[in-house]
CSV table of N, CA, C and O in Angstrom, one decimal:
chain,number,residue,atom,x,y,z
A,1,MET,N,133.4,106.5,82.7
A,1,MET,CA,132.4,105.4,82.4
A,1,MET,C,131.9,105.3,81.1
A,1,MET,O,131.6,106.5,80.5
A,2,ASN,N,131.7,104.2,80.7
A,2,ASN,CA,131.1,104.1,79.2
A,2,ASN,C,129.6,103.9,79.3
A,2,ASN,O,129.0,103.9,80.5
A,3,THR,N,128.9,104.0,78.2
A,3,THR,CA,127.5,104.0,78.2
A,3,THR,C,126.8,102.6,78.8
A,3,THR,O,125.9,102.8,79.7
A,4,VAL,N,127.5,101.5,78.6
A,4,VAL,CA,127.0,100.4,79.3
A,4,VAL,C,127.1,100.3,80.8
A,4,VAL,O,126.2,99.9,81.5
A,5,GLU,N,128.2,100.9,81.3
A,5,GLU,CA,128.3,100.9,82.7
A,5,GLU,C,127.4,102.0,83.3
A,5,GLU,O,126.8,101.7,84.4
A,6,ILE,N,127.2,103.0,82.7
A,6,ILE,CA,126.2,104.0,83.3
A,6,ILE,C,124.7,103.5,83.2
A,6,ILE,O,124.1,103.5,84.2
A,7,ILE,N,124.4,102.7,82.0
A,7,ILE,CA,123.2,102.2,82.1
A,7,ILE,C,123.0,101.1,83.2
A,7,ILE,O,122.0,101.0,83.9
A,8,ASP,N,124.0,100.3,83.4
A,8,ASP,CA,124.1,99.4,84.5
A,8,ASP,C,123.8,99.9,85.9
A,8,ASP,O,123.0,99.3,86.7
A,9,VAL,N,124.5,101.0,86.1
A,9,VAL,CA,124.3,101.7,87.4
A,9,VAL,C,123.0,102.3,87.6
A,9,VAL,O,122.3,102.0,88.6
A,10,ILE,N,122.5,102.9,86.5
A,10,ILE,CA,121.0,103.3,86.5
A,10,ILE,C,120.1,102.3,86.8
A,10,ILE,O,119.2,102.5,87.6
A,11,GLU,N,120.2,101.2,86.1
A,11,GLU,CA,119.3,100.0,86.3
A,11,GLU,C,119.3,99.5,87.8
A,11,GLU,O,118.4,99.1,88.4
A,12,LYS,N,120.6,99.4,88.3
A,12,LYS,CA,120.6,98.9,89.8
A,12,LYS,C,119.9,99.8,90.6
A,12,LYS,O,119.4,99.6,91.6
A,13,LEU,N,120.0,101.2,90.4
A,13,LEU,CA,119.4,102.2,91.2
A,13,LEU,C,118.0,102.1,91.0
A,13,LEU,O,117.2,102.4,92.0
A,14,GLU,N,117.5,102.0,89.9
A,14,GLU,CA,116.1,101.9,89.5
A,14,GLU,C,115.5,100.7,90.3
A,14,GLU,O,114.4,100.8,90.8
A,15,THR,N,116.2,99.5,90.4
A,15,THR,CA,115.9,98.4,91.2
A,15,THR,C,115.7,98.8,92.6
A,15,THR,O,114.6,98.3,93.2
A,16,ARG,N,116.6,99.4,93.3
A,16,ARG,CA,116.4,100.0,94.7
A,16,ARG,C,115.3,100.8,94.8
A,16,ARG,O,114.5,100.7,95.8
A,17,LEU,N,115.1,101.7,93.9
A,17,LEU,CA,114.1,102.7,93.9
A,17,LEU,C,112.7,101.9,93.9
A,17,LEU,O,111.8,102.3,94.6
A,18,ASN,N,112.5,101.0,93.1
A,18,ASN,CA,111.3,100.3,92.9
A,18,ASN,C,111.0,99.5,94.3
A,18,ASN,O,109.9,99.4,94.6
A,19,SER,N,112.0,99.1,94.9
A,19,SER,CA,111.8,98.3,96.2
A,19,SER,C,111.3,99.3,97.2
A,19,SER,O,110.4,98.9,98.0
A,20,TYR,N,111.9,100.6,97.2
A,20,TYR,CA,111.3,101.6,98.3
A,20,TYR,C,109.8,102.0,97.8
A,20,TYR,O,109.0,102.1,98.7
A,21,TRP,N,109.6,102.0,96.6
A,21,TRP,CA,108.2,102.3,96.2
A,21,TRP,C,107.3,101.2,96.4
A,21,TRP,O,106.1,101.3,97.0
A,22,ASN,N,107.7,99.9,96.3
A,22,ASN,CA,106.9,98.8,96.7
A,22,ASN,C,106.7,98.8,98.1
A,22,ASN,O,105.6,98.4,98.6
A,23,PHE,N,107.6,99.0,98.9
A,23,PHE,CA,107.5,98.9,100.4
A,23,PHE,C,106.4,100.0,100.8
A,23,PHE,O,105.6,99.8,101.6
A,24,TYR,N,106.5,101.1,100.2
A,24,TYR,CA,105.6,102.2,100.4
A,24,TYR,C,104.1,101.9,100.0
A,24,TYR,O,103.2,102.0,100.8
A,25,SER,N,104.1,101.3,98.9
A,25,SER,CA,102.7,100.9,98.4
A,25,SER,C,102.1,99.9,99.2
A,25,SER,O,100.9,99.9,99.4
A,26,ILE,N,102.8,98.9,99.6
A,26,ILE,CA,102.4,97.8,100.5
A,26,ILE,C,101.9,98.4,101.9
A,26,ILE,O,100.9,98.0,102.3
A,27,ALA,N,102.7,99.4,102.5
A,27,ALA,CA,102.3,100.1,103.7
A,27,ALA,C,100.9,100.8,103.6
A,27,ALA,O,100.0,100.7,104.2
A,28,ILE,N,100.8,101.5,102.4
A,28,ILE,CA,99.5,102.2,102.1
A,28,ILE,C,98.4,101.2,101.9
A,28,ILE,O,97.4,101.5,102.5
A,29,ILE,N,98.6,100.2,101.1
A,29,ILE,CA,97.6,99.2,101.1
A,29,ILE,C,97.1,98.6,102.3
A,29,ILE,O,95.9,98.5,102.7
A,30,ALA,N,98.2,98.2,103.1
A,30,ALA,CA,97.8,97.5,104.4
A,30,ALA,C,97.0,98.4,105.3
A,30,ALA,O,96.2,98.1,105.9
A,31,ILE,N,97.5,99.6,105.5
A,31,ILE,CA,96.9,100.7,106.5
A,31,ILE,C,95.5,101.0,105.9
A,31,ILE,O,94.5,100.9,106.7
A,32,SER,N,95.3,101.2,104.6
A,32,SER,CA,93.9,101.5,104.2
A,32,SER,C,93.0,100.2,104.3
A,32,SER,O,92.0,100.4,104.7
A,33,GLY,N,93.6,99.0,104.0
A,33,GLY,CA,92.7,97.8,104.2
A,33,GLY,C,92.3,97.7,105.6
A,33,GLY,O,91.1,97.4,105.9
A,34,TRP,N,93.2,97.8,106.5
A,34,TRP,CA,92.9,97.7,107.9
A,34,TRP,C,91.9,98.8,108.5
A,34,TRP,O,90.8,98.4,109.1
A,35,LEU,N,92.1,99.9,107.9
A,35,LEU,CA,91.2,101.1,108.3
A,35,LEU,C,89.7,100.8,107.7
A,35,LEU,O,88.7,100.9,108.4
A,36,LEU,N,89.7,100.4,106.6
A,36,LEU,CA,88.4,99.9,106.1
A,36,LEU,C,87.7,98.9,106.7
A,36,LEU,O,86.5,98.8,106.7
A,37,SER,N,88.4,98.0,107.4
A,37,SER,CA,87.8,96.8,108.1
A,37,SER,C,87.3,97.3,109.5
A,37,SER,O,86.6,96.5,110.1
A,38,LEU,N,87.6,98.4,109.9
A,38,LEU,CA,87.2,98.8,111.3
A,38,LEU,C,85.8,99.4,111.3
A,38,LEU,O,85.5,100.2,110.4
A,39,ASN,N,84.9,98.9,112.2
A,39,ASN,CA,83.5,99.3,112.2
A,39,ASN,C,83.0,99.8,113.6
A,39,ASN,O,82.1,100.5,113.6
A,40,LYS,N,83.8,99.6,114.7
A,40,LYS,CA,83.2,99.9,115.9
A,40,LYS,C,84.3,100.8,116.6
A,40,LYS,O,85.5,100.6,116.5
A,41,PRO,N,83.9,101.8,117.5
A,41,PRO,CA,85.0,102.7,118.2
A,41,PRO,C,85.9,101.8,119.0
A,41,PRO,O,87.1,102.1,119.2
A,42,SER,N,85.5,100.6,119.6
A,42,SER,CA,86.4,99.9,120.3
A,42,SER,C,87.5,99.3,119.4
A,42,SER,O,88.5,98.9,120.0
A,43,GLU,N,87.3,99.2,118.1
A,43,GLU,CA,88.3,98.7,117.3
A,43,GLU,C,89.4,99.7,116.9
A,43,GLU,O,90.5,99.3,116.6
A,44,PHE,N,89.0,101.0,117.1
A,44,PHE,CA,90.0,102.1,116.7
A,44,PHE,C,89.9,103.2,117.7
A,44,PHE,O,89.3,104.3,117.3
A,45,PRO,N,90.4,103.2,118.9
A,45,PRO,CA,90.3,104.3,119.8
A,45,PRO,C,91.2,105.5,119.4
A,45,PRO,O,92.1,105.2,118.6
A,46,ILE,N,90.8,106.6,119.9
A,46,ILE,CA,91.8,107.8,119.6
A,46,ILE,C,93.1,107.6,119.8
A,46,ILE,O,94.1,107.9,118.9
A,47,GLU,N,93.5,106.9,120.8
A,47,GLU,CA,94.9,106.6,121.2
A,47,GLU,C,95.6,105.8,120.0
A,47,GLU,O,96.8,106.0,119.7
A,48,SER,N,94.9,104.8,119.5
A,48,SER,CA,95.4,104.1,118.3
A,48,SER,C,95.6,104.8,117.0
A,48,SER,O,96.5,104.7,116.4
A,49,ALA,N,94.7,105.8,116.8
A,49,ALA,CA,94.8,106.8,115.7
A,49,ALA,C,96.0,107.7,115.9
A,49,ALA,O,96.8,107.8,114.9
A,50,VAL,N,96.2,108.1,117.1
A,50,VAL,CA,97.5,108.9,117.2
A,50,VAL,C,98.8,108.1,117.2
A,50,VAL,O,99.8,108.5,116.4
A,51,ILE,N,98.8,106.8,117.7
A,51,ILE,CA,100.0,106.1,117.5
A,51,ILE,C,100.1,105.7,116.0
A,51,ILE,O,101.3,105.7,115.6
A,52,LEU,N,99.1,105.3,115.3
A,52,LEU,CA,99.3,105.0,113.8
A,52,LEU,C,99.8,106.2,113.2
A,52,LEU,O,100.5,106.1,112.3
A,53,THR,N,99.2,107.4,113.4
A,53,THR,CA,99.7,108.5,112.7
A,53,THR,C,101.2,108.9,112.9
A,53,THR,O,101.8,109.2,111.9
A,54,ILE,N,101.6,108.8,114.2
A,54,ILE,CA,103.0,108.9,114.5
A,54,ILE,C,103.9,107.9,113.8
A,54,ILE,O,104.9,108.3,113.2
A,55,GLY,N,103.4,106.6,113.9
A,55,GLY,CA,104.2,105.5,113.2
A,55,GLY,C,104.3,105.9,111.7
A,55,GLY,O,105.4,105.7,111.1
A,56,PHE,N,103.1,106.2,111.1
A,56,PHE,CA,103.1,106.4,109.6
A,56,PHE,C,104.0,107.6,109.2
A,56,PHE,O,104.6,107.7,108.3
A,57,LEU,N,103.9,108.6,110.1
A,57,LEU,CA,104.8,109.8,109.7
A,57,LEU,C,106.1,109.4,109.7
A,57,LEU,O,107.0,109.9,108.9
A,58,LEU,N,106.7,108.7,110.9
A,58,LEU,CA,108.1,108.2,111.0
A,58,LEU,C,108.4,107.4,109.7
A,58,LEU,O,109.4,107.5,109.2
A,59,PHE,N,107.5,106.6,109.3
A,59,PHE,CA,107.8,105.6,108.2
A,59,PHE,C,107.9,106.5,106.9
A,59,PHE,O,108.9,106.2,106.1
A,60,ILE,N,107.0,107.5,106.7
A,60,ILE,CA,107.2,108.1,105.5
A,60,ILE,C,108.4,109.1,105.4
A,60,ILE,O,109.0,109.3,104.4
A,61,ILE,N,108.9,109.6,106.6
A,61,ILE,CA,110.1,110.4,106.7
A,61,ILE,C,111.3,109.5,106.3
A,61,ILE,O,112.1,109.9,105.5
A,62,MET,N,111.4,108.4,107.0
A,62,MET,CA,112.4,107.4,106.8
A,62,MET,C,112.5,106.8,105.3
A,62,MET,O,113.5,106.8,104.6
A,63,ASN,N,111.4,106.6,104.7
A,63,ASN,CA,111.2,106.0,103.4
A,63,ASN,C,111.6,107.2,102.4
A,63,ASN,O,112.5,106.9,101.5
A,64,ALA,N,111.1,108.5,102.6
A,64,ALA,CA,111.4,109.6,101.8
A,64,ALA,C,112.9,109.9,101.8
A,64,ALA,O,113.6,110.4,100.8
A,65,SER,N,113.5,109.8,103.0
A,65,SER,CA,115.0,110.1,103.1
A,65,SER,C,115.8,109.3,102.2
A,65,SER,O,116.9,109.6,102.0
A,66,VAL,N,115.3,108.1,101.8
A,66,VAL,CA,116.1,107.3,100.9
A,66,VAL,C,115.5,107.5,99.4
A,66,VAL,O,116.3,107.6,98.4
A,67,LEU,N,114.3,107.4,99.3
A,67,LEU,CA,113.6,107.4,97.9
A,67,LEU,C,113.9,108.6,97.2
A,67,LEU,O,114.2,108.7,96.0
A,68,LEU,N,114.0,109.9,97.8
A,68,LEU,CA,114.0,111.0,97.2
A,68,LEU,C,115.5,111.4,96.7
A,68,LEU,O,115.7,111.7,95.5
A,69,PRO,N,116.5,111.0,97.6
A,69,PRO,CA,118.0,111.3,97.1
A,69,PRO,C,118.3,110.2,96.1
A,69,PRO,O,119.0,110.5,95.1
A,70,LEU,N,117.6,109.1,96.3
A,70,LEU,CA,117.9,108.1,95.2
A,70,LEU,C,117.3,108.6,93.7
A,70,LEU,O,118.0,108.4,92.8
A,71,THR,N,116.2,109.0,93.8
A,71,THR,CA,115.7,109.6,92.6
A,71,THR,C,116.5,110.8,92.0
A,71,THR,O,116.7,110.8,90.7
A,72,LYS,N,117.0,111.5,92.8
A,72,LYS,CA,118.0,112.5,92.3
A,72,LYS,C,119.3,112.0,91.7
A,72,LYS,O,119.7,112.4,90.7
A,73,ARG,N,119.7,110.9,92.4
A,73,ARG,CA,120.9,110.3,91.9
A,73,ARG,C,120.6,109.7,90.5
A,73,ARG,O,121.4,109.8,89.6
A,74,ILE,N,119.5,109.2,90.3
A,74,ILE,CA,119.1,108.4,88.9
A,74,ILE,C,119.0,109.6,88.0
A,74,ILE,O,119.6,109.5,86.8
A,75,TYR,N,118.4,110.7,88.4
A,75,TYR,CA,118.4,111.9,87.5
A,75,TYR,C,119.6,112.3,87.0
A,75,TYR,O,120.0,112.6,85.9
A,76,ALA,N,120.6,112.4,88.0
A,76,ALA,CA,121.9,112.8,87.7
A,76,ALA,C,122.7,112.0,86.7
A,76,ALA,O,123.5,112.4,85.9
A,77,LEU,N,122.6,110.6,87.0
A,77,LEU,CA,123.1,109.7,86.1
A,77,LEU,C,122.6,109.7,84.7
A,77,LEU,O,123.3,109.5,83.6
A,78,GLU,N,121.3,110.0,84.6
A,78,GLU,CA,120.7,110.1,83.3
A,78,GLU,C,121.3,111.3,82.5
A,78,GLU,O,121.5,111.1,81.3
A,79,LYS,N,121.6,112.4,83.2
A,79,LYS,CA,122.3,113.5,82.6
A,79,LYS,C,123.6,113.1,82.1
A,79,LYS,O,124.0,113.4,80.9
A,80,VAL,N,124.3,112.4,82.8
A,80,VAL,CA,125.8,111.8,82.4
A,80,VAL,C,125.6,110.8,81.2
A,80,VAL,O,126.3,111.0,80.3
A,81,LEU,N,124.5,110.1,81.3
A,81,LEU,CA,124.2,109.1,80.1
A,81,LEU,C,124.0,110.0,78.9
A,81,LEU,O,124.6,109.6,77.8
A,82,ILE,N,123.1,110.9,79.0
A,82,ILE,CA,122.9,111.8,77.9
A,82,ILE,C,124.0,112.4,77.3
A,82,ILE,O,124.2,112.5,76.0
A,83,MET,N,124.9,113.1,78.2
A,83,MET,CA,126.2,113.7,77.7
A,83,MET,C,127.1,112.6,77.0
A,83,MET,O,127.8,112.8,75.9
A,84,THR,N,127.1,111.4,77.6
A,84,THR,CA,128.0,110.4,77.1
A,84,THR,C,127.5,109.9,75.6
A,84,THR,O,128.4,109.6,74.8
A,85,VAL,N,126.2,109.7,75.7
A,85,VAL,CA,125.6,109.2,74.2
A,85,VAL,C,125.9,110.3,73.2
A,85,VAL,O,126.2,109.9,72.1
A,86,ALA,N,125.8,111.7,73.6
A,86,ALA,CA,126.0,112.7,72.6
A,86,ALA,C,127.4,112.6,72.0
A,86,ALA,O,127.7,113.0,70.9
A,87,GLU,N,128.4,112.2,72.8
A,87,GLU,CA,129.7,112.1,72.4
A,87,GLU,C,130.0,110.7,71.8
A,87,GLU,O,131.2,110.7,71.1
A,88,THR,N,129.2,109.8,71.8
A,88,THR,CA,129.5,108.5,71.3
A,88,THR,C,129.1,108.3,69.7
A,88,THR,O,128.0,108.9,69.3
A,89,THR,N,130.1,107.7,69.0
A,89,THR,CA,129.8,107.6,67.6
A,89,THR,C,129.4,106.1,67.1
A,89,THR,O,129.0,106.0,65.9
A,90,THR,N,129.5,105.3,68.0
A,90,THR,CA,129.3,104.0,67.7
A,90,THR,C,127.9,103.4,67.9
A,90,THR,O,127.7,102.2,67.5
A,91,LEU,N,127.0,104.1,68.4
A,91,LEU,CA,125.7,103.7,68.7
A,91,LEU,C,124.7,103.9,67.5
A,91,LEU,O,125.0,104.8,66.6
A,92,ALA,N,123.7,102.9,67.4
A,92,ALA,CA,122.8,103.1,66.2
A,92,ALA,C,122.0,104.4,66.5
A,92,ALA,O,121.7,104.7,67.6
A,93,PRO,N,121.6,105.1,65.3
A,93,PRO,CA,120.9,106.3,65.5
A,93,PRO,C,119.7,106.2,66.3
A,93,PRO,O,119.3,107.0,67.2
A,94,GLU,N,118.8,105.0,66.2
A,94,GLU,CA,117.7,104.8,67.0
A,94,GLU,C,118.0,104.7,68.5
A,94,GLU,O,117.3,105.4,69.3
A,95,LEU,N,118.9,104.0,68.9
A,95,LEU,CA,119.4,103.8,70.3
A,95,LEU,C,119.9,105.2,70.7
A,95,LEU,O,119.6,105.5,71.9
A,96,LYS,N,120.7,105.9,70.0
A,96,LYS,CA,121.2,107.2,70.5
A,96,LYS,C,120.0,108.1,70.7
A,96,LYS,O,119.9,108.8,71.7
A,97,THR,N,119.0,108.1,69.9
A,97,THR,CA,117.8,108.8,70.2
A,97,THR,C,117.1,108.5,71.4
A,97,THR,O,116.7,109.4,72.3
A,98,ILE,N,117.0,107.3,71.7
A,98,ILE,CA,116.1,106.8,72.8
A,98,ILE,C,117.1,107.1,74.2
A,98,ILE,O,116.5,107.6,75.1
A,99,LEU,N,118.2,106.9,74.0
A,99,LEU,CA,119.1,107.2,75.3
A,99,LEU,C,119.5,108.7,75.5
A,99,LEU,O,120.1,109.0,76.4
A,100,SER,N,119.0,109.4,74.6
A,100,SER,CA,119.4,111.0,74.6
A,100,SER,C,118.2,111.7,75.3
A,100,SER,O,118.3,113.0,75.4
A,101,LYS,N,117.4,110.9,76.0
A,101,LYS,CA,116.2,111.6,76.8
A,101,LYS,C,116.1,110.9,78.1
A,101,LYS,O,116.3,109.7,78.2
A,102,PRO,N,115.8,111.7,79.1
A,102,PRO,CA,115.5,110.9,80.4
A,102,PRO,C,114.3,110.0,80.3
A,102,PRO,O,113.4,110.1,79.3
A,103,LEU,N,114.4,108.9,81.1
A,103,LEU,CA,113.4,107.9,81.0
A,103,LEU,C,112.0,108.5,81.4
A,103,LEU,O,111.0,108.1,80.8
A,104,ILE,N,112.0,109.2,82.5
A,104,ILE,CA,110.6,109.8,83.0
A,104,ILE,C,110.9,111.4,83.0
A,104,ILE,O,111.8,111.9,83.8
A,105,ASN,N,110.1,112.2,82.2
A,105,ASN,CA,110.3,113.6,82.4
A,105,ASN,C,109.8,114.1,83.7
A,105,ASN,O,108.7,113.4,84.3
A,106,ASN,N,110.3,115.1,84.3
A,106,ASN,CA,110.0,115.7,85.6
A,106,ASN,C,109.8,114.6,86.8
A,106,ASN,O,108.9,114.7,87.5
A,107,ARG,N,110.8,113.7,86.7
A,107,ARG,CA,110.7,112.6,87.7
A,107,ARG,C,110.7,113.0,89.1
A,107,ARG,O,110.0,112.5,90.0
A,108,TYR,N,111.7,113.8,89.5
A,108,TYR,CA,111.8,114.2,90.7
A,108,TYR,C,110.5,114.8,91.4
A,108,TYR,O,110.0,114.6,92.4
A,109,ILE,N,110.0,115.9,90.7
A,109,ILE,CA,108.8,116.6,91.1
A,109,ILE,C,107.6,115.7,91.1
A,109,ILE,O,106.9,115.6,92.0
A,110,GLY,N,107.5,114.8,90.2
A,110,GLY,CA,106.4,113.8,90.2
A,110,GLY,C,106.5,112.9,91.2
A,110,GLY,O,105.4,112.5,91.9
A,111,THR,N,107.6,112.5,91.7
A,111,THR,CA,108.0,111.6,92.9
A,111,THR,C,107.5,112.4,94.1
A,111,THR,O,106.8,111.6,94.9
A,112,ILE,N,107.8,113.5,94.2
A,112,ILE,CA,107.4,114.2,95.5
A,112,ILE,C,105.9,114.5,95.6
A,112,ILE,O,105.4,114.2,96.6
A,113,VAL,N,105.4,114.8,94.5
A,113,VAL,CA,103.9,115.1,94.4
A,113,VAL,C,103.2,113.8,94.9
A,113,VAL,O,102.4,113.7,95.6
A,114,MET,N,103.5,112.7,94.1
A,114,MET,CA,102.7,111.5,94.3
A,114,MET,C,103.0,110.9,95.6
A,114,MET,O,102.1,110.5,96.3
A,115,TYR,N,104.3,111.0,96.2
A,115,TYR,CA,104.6,110.4,97.4
A,115,TYR,C,103.8,111.0,98.6
A,115,TYR,O,103.1,110.5,99.4
A,116,PHE,N,103.9,112.5,98.5
A,116,PHE,CA,103.2,113.1,99.6
A,116,PHE,C,101.6,113.3,99.5
A,116,PHE,O,100.9,113.3,100.5
A,117,LEU,N,101.1,113.3,98.2
A,117,LEU,CA,99.7,113.2,98.2
A,117,LEU,C,99.2,111.9,98.7
A,117,LEU,O,98.1,111.9,99.4
A,118,LEU,N,99.8,110.7,98.5
A,118,LEU,CA,99.5,109.6,99.0
A,118,LEU,C,99.5,109.5,100.5
A,118,LEU,O,98.6,109.0,101.2
A,119,ALA,N,100.6,110.2,101.0
A,119,ALA,CA,100.8,110.2,102.5
A,119,ALA,C,99.8,111.1,103.1
A,119,ALA,O,99.1,110.6,104.1
A,120,ILE,N,99.4,112.1,102.5
A,120,ILE,CA,98.3,113.0,103.0
A,120,ILE,C,97.0,112.4,102.9
A,120,ILE,O,96.3,112.4,103.9
A,121,ALA,N,96.8,111.7,101.9
A,121,ALA,CA,95.5,111.0,101.9
A,121,ALA,C,95.4,109.9,103.0
A,121,ALA,O,94.3,109.7,103.6
A,122,ILE,N,96.4,109.1,103.3
A,122,ILE,CA,96.4,108.2,104.4
A,122,ILE,C,96.2,108.9,105.7
A,122,ILE,O,95.4,108.4,106.6
A,123,LEU,N,96.9,110.0,106.0
A,123,LEU,CA,96.8,110.8,107.2
A,123,LEU,C,95.2,111.2,107.4
A,123,LEU,O,94.8,111.1,108.3
A,124,VAL,N,94.8,111.7,106.4
A,124,VAL,CA,93.4,112.2,106.3
A,124,VAL,C,92.3,111.0,106.6
A,124,VAL,O,91.4,111.2,107.4
A,125,PHE,N,92.6,109.9,106.0
A,125,PHE,CA,91.8,108.7,106.1
A,125,PHE,C,91.9,108.2,107.6
A,125,PHE,O,90.9,107.9,108.2
A,126,ILE,N,93.1,108.3,108.2
A,126,ILE,CA,93.3,107.8,109.6
A,126,ILE,C,92.3,108.9,110.5
A,126,ILE,O,91.6,108.3,111.4
A,127,ALA,N,92.5,110.1,110.3
A,127,ALA,CA,91.8,111.0,111.0
A,127,ALA,C,90.2,110.9,110.8
A,127,ALA,O,89.4,110.9,111.8
A,128,TYR,N,89.8,110.8,109.6
A,128,TYR,CA,88.5,110.6,109.2
A,128,TYR,C,87.9,109.3,110.0
A,128,TYR,O,86.7,109.4,110.5
A,129,LYS,N,88.6,108.3,109.9
A,129,LYS,CA,88.0,106.9,110.6
A,129,LYS,C,88.0,107.2,112.1
A,129,LYS,O,87.1,106.7,112.6
A,130,ALA,N,89.0,107.8,112.6
A,130,ALA,CA,89.0,108.0,114.0
A,130,ALA,C,87.8,108.9,114.4
A,130,ALA,O,87.1,108.7,115.4
A,131,TYR,N,87.6,109.9,113.6
A,131,TYR,CA,86.4,110.9,113.9
A,131,TYR,C,85.1,110.2,113.7
A,131,TYR,O,84.4,110.2,114.7
A,132,VAL,N,85.0,109.4,112.5
A,132,VAL,CA,83.6,108.7,112.3
A,132,VAL,C,83.4,107.7,113.5
A,132,VAL,O,82.2,107.5,113.9
A,133,LEU,N,84.4,107.0,113.9
A,133,LEU,CA,84.1,106.0,114.8
A,133,LEU,C,84.0,106.5,116.2
A,133,LEU,O,83.3,105.9,117.1
A,134,ASN,N,84.8,107.5,116.6
A,134,ASN,CA,84.7,107.9,118.0
A,134,ASN,C,84.0,109.2,118.4
A,134,ASN,O,83.7,109.4,119.4
A,135,VAL,N,83.9,110.0,117.3
A,135,VAL,CA,83.2,111.4,117.6
A,135,VAL,C,81.9,111.4,117.2
A,135,VAL,O,80.8,111.7,117.9
A,136,SER,N,81.7,111.2,115.9
A,136,SER,CA,80.3,111.3,115.3
A,136,SER,C,79.5,110.1,115.6
A,136,SER,O,78.3,110.2,115.5
A,137,GLY,N,80.1,109.0,116.0
A,137,GLY,CA,79.3,107.7,116.2
A,137,GLY,C,78.7,107.7,117.4
A,137,GLY,O,77.8,107.2,118.0
């Protein structure tokens, strides 16, 4: 593969990755907004909290099962790009410098941390809202 082909594949994978992040973000925002709108125990019984928690856990597992390997694949292709750029003599020095580094440093670890911190925050919010509305209220 040449430099242009590698960049093209990376861009296609980035587009897919962004789609999964967008889907995840929309789910987080929708759940948060819905939970914020609840004010009475009858609106959010414990059973609903359990069902929402199970559904959200299934969602994050399924989403992560695509998002995390996709992130690894992009990282691997960036390494291939860096090696290809190092061997290329036809690129402008400025472009060679830019393409000789990963787009995002520590991307995989950052993805894991951000993904699961948001997931934990939503799970805690579900539990808190169920507690406030049904136990303490």
